[in-house]
mmCIF file of C-alpha atoms and ligand atoms in Angstrom:
data_model
loop_
_atom_site.group_PDB
_atom_site.id
_atom_site.type_symbol
_atom_site.label_atom_id
_atom_site.label_comp_id
_atom_site.label_asym_id
_atom_site.label_seq_id
_atom_site.Cartn_x
_atom_site.Cartn_y
_atom_site.Cartn_z
ATOM 1 C CA UNK I 1 -34.492 27.415 -2.073
ATOM 2 C CA UNK I 2 -32.690 24.176 -2.482
ATOM 3 C CA UNK I 3 -29.468 24.652 -4.316
ATOM 4 C CA UNK I 4 -29.041 22.236 -7.155
ATOM 5 C CA UNK I 5 -26.610 19.510 -6.364
ATOM 6 C CA UNK I 6 -23.559 19.210 -8.521
ATOM 7 C CA UNK I 7 -23.878 16.288 -10.865
ATOM 8 C CA UNK I 8 -22.447 13.040 -9.609
ATOM 9 C CA UNK I 9 -19.029 12.425 -11.159
ATOM 10 C CA UNK I 10 -18.715 9.400 -13.358
ATOM 11 C CA UNK I 11 -16.691 6.565 -11.876
ATOM 12 C CA UNK I 12 -13.798 5.866 -14.214
ATOM 13 C CA UNK I 13 -13.163 2.328 -13.060
ATOM 14 C CA UNK I 14 -13.382 0.961 -16.587
ATOM 15 C CA UNK I 15 -10.720 3.321 -17.887
ATOM 16 C CA UNK I 16 -8.520 2.609 -14.883
ATOM 17 C CA UNK I 17 -8.739 -1.147 -15.381
ATOM 18 C CA UNK I 18 -7.959 -0.906 -19.064
ATOM 19 C CA UNK I 19 -4.985 1.375 -18.567
ATOM 20 C CA UNK I 20 -3.500 -0.063 -15.387
ATOM 21 C CA UNK I 21 -4.515 -3.716 -15.372
ATOM 22 C CA UNK I 22 -4.430 -4.038 -19.125
ATOM 23 C CA UNK I 23 -7.738 -5.833 -19.341
ATOM 24 C CA UNK I 24 -11.340 -4.715 -19.420
ATOM 25 C CA UNK I 25 -12.946 -4.874 -16.028
ATOM 26 C CA UNK I 26 -15.493 -7.329 -17.407
ATOM 27 C CA UNK I 27 -12.676 -9.890 -17.697
ATOM 28 C CA UNK I 28 -11.570 -9.582 -14.090
ATOM 29 C CA UNK I 29 -12.885 -10.752 -10.773
ATOM 30 C CA UNK I 30 -14.265 -7.280 -10.162
ATOM 31 C CA UNK I 31 -16.618 -7.547 -13.096
ATOM 32 C CA UNK I 32 -19.820 -7.735 -11.127
ATOM 33 C CA UNK I 33 -19.108 -4.955 -8.683
ATOM 34 C CA UNK I 34 -21.338 -1.948 -8.644
ATOM 35 C CA UNK I 35 -20.448 1.582 -7.648
ATOM 36 C CA UNK I 36 -20.546 2.622 -4.021
ATOM 37 C CA UNK I 37 -23.401 4.892 -2.978
ATOM 38 C CA UNK I 38 -20.963 7.689 -2.223
ATOM 39 C CA UNK I 39 -20.062 9.845 -5.200
ATOM 40 C CA UNK I 40 -16.752 8.948 -6.829
ATOM 41 C CA UNK I 41 -13.816 11.252 -6.156
ATOM 42 C CA UNK I 42 -10.633 12.207 -7.913
ATOM 43 C CA UNK I 43 -7.942 9.924 -6.472
ATOM 44 C CA UNK I 44 -4.188 10.488 -6.262
ATOM 45 C CA UNK I 45 -3.775 6.693 -6.302
ATOM 46 C CA UNK I 46 -3.410 4.491 -8.177
ATOM 47 C CA UNK I 47 -1.050 6.632 -10.193
ATOM 48 C CA UNK I 48 -2.120 6.867 -13.809
ATOM 49 C CA UNK I 49 0.244 6.237 -16.648
ATOM 50 C CA UNK I 50 2.404 9.093 -17.808
ATOM 51 C CA UNK I 51 0.323 11.662 -19.579
ATOM 52 C CA UNK I 52 -2.972 10.399 -18.267
ATOM 53 C CA UNK I 53 -4.996 12.285 -15.733
ATOM 54 C CA UNK I 54 -5.944 10.929 -12.341
ATOM 55 C CA UNK I 55 -8.859 8.591 -11.972
ATOM 56 C CA UNK I 56 -12.227 9.395 -10.522
ATOM 57 C CA UNK I 57 -13.169 6.333 -8.510
ATOM 58 C CA UNK I 58 -15.748 5.340 -5.947
ATOM 59 C CA UNK I 59 -14.791 3.686 -2.674
ATOM 60 C CA UNK I 60 -15.669 0.198 -3.805
ATOM 61 C CA UNK I 61 -13.960 0.373 -7.146
ATOM 62 C CA UNK I 62 -10.704 1.839 -5.910
ATOM 63 C CA UNK I 63 -10.502 -1.226 -3.650
ATOM 64 C CA UNK I 64 -11.278 -3.518 -6.566
ATOM 65 C CA UNK I 65 -8.600 -1.838 -8.602
ATOM 66 C CA UNK I 66 -5.924 -2.201 -5.935
ATOM 67 C CA UNK I 67 -6.910 -5.836 -5.438
ATOM 68 C CA UNK I 68 -6.592 -6.537 -9.117
ATOM 69 C CA UNK I 69 -3.272 -4.731 -9.415
ATOM 70 C CA UNK I 70 -1.880 -6.708 -6.488
ATOM 71 C CA UNK I 71 -3.121 -9.904 -8.073
ATOM 72 C CA UNK I 72 -1.589 -9.046 -11.417
ATOM 73 C CA UNK I 73 1.784 -8.219 -9.931
ATOM 74 C CA UNK I 74 3.196 -11.216 -8.154
ATOM 75 C CA UNK I 75 2.577 -14.908 -8.378
ATOM 76 C CA UNK I 76 -0.578 -16.024 -6.689
ATOM 77 C CA UNK I 77 -0.142 -17.296 -3.180
ATOM 78 C CA UNK I 78 -0.433 -21.041 -3.151
ATOM 79 C CA UNK I 79 -1.913 -21.343 0.298
ATOM 80 C CA UNK I 80 -5.630 -21.687 0.074
ATOM 81 C CA UNK I 81 -6.756 -22.471 3.576
ATOM 82 C CA UNK I 82 -9.210 -19.631 3.788
ATOM 83 C CA UNK I 83 -9.722 -18.938 0.129
ATOM 84 C CA UNK I 84 -13.349 -18.913 -0.826
ATOM 85 C CA UNK I 85 -14.232 -21.593 -3.306
ATOM 86 C CA UNK I 86 -17.104 -21.627 -5.634
HETATM 87 ZN ZN1 ZN Z 101 -17.400 2.831 -9.119
#
């Protein structure tokens, strides 16, 4: 009676990092993150490169991706009063 669940989509965080950040995720600060429990979804953002399709990302990894893109864009802020160390 139980309808079979649709298969969980694969989180495309690795492809997104390679294409948008330009580095493998394993070389970024988001390397150790794991997928959120919720199934990944097709996201309108971040916008993929021309010709590429949109990314399927979980909640945690879309945050990681935006963090990394913001970091890669501008110079790092030099204030470090509340920056975690270690
Ligand atoms: Zn994920």
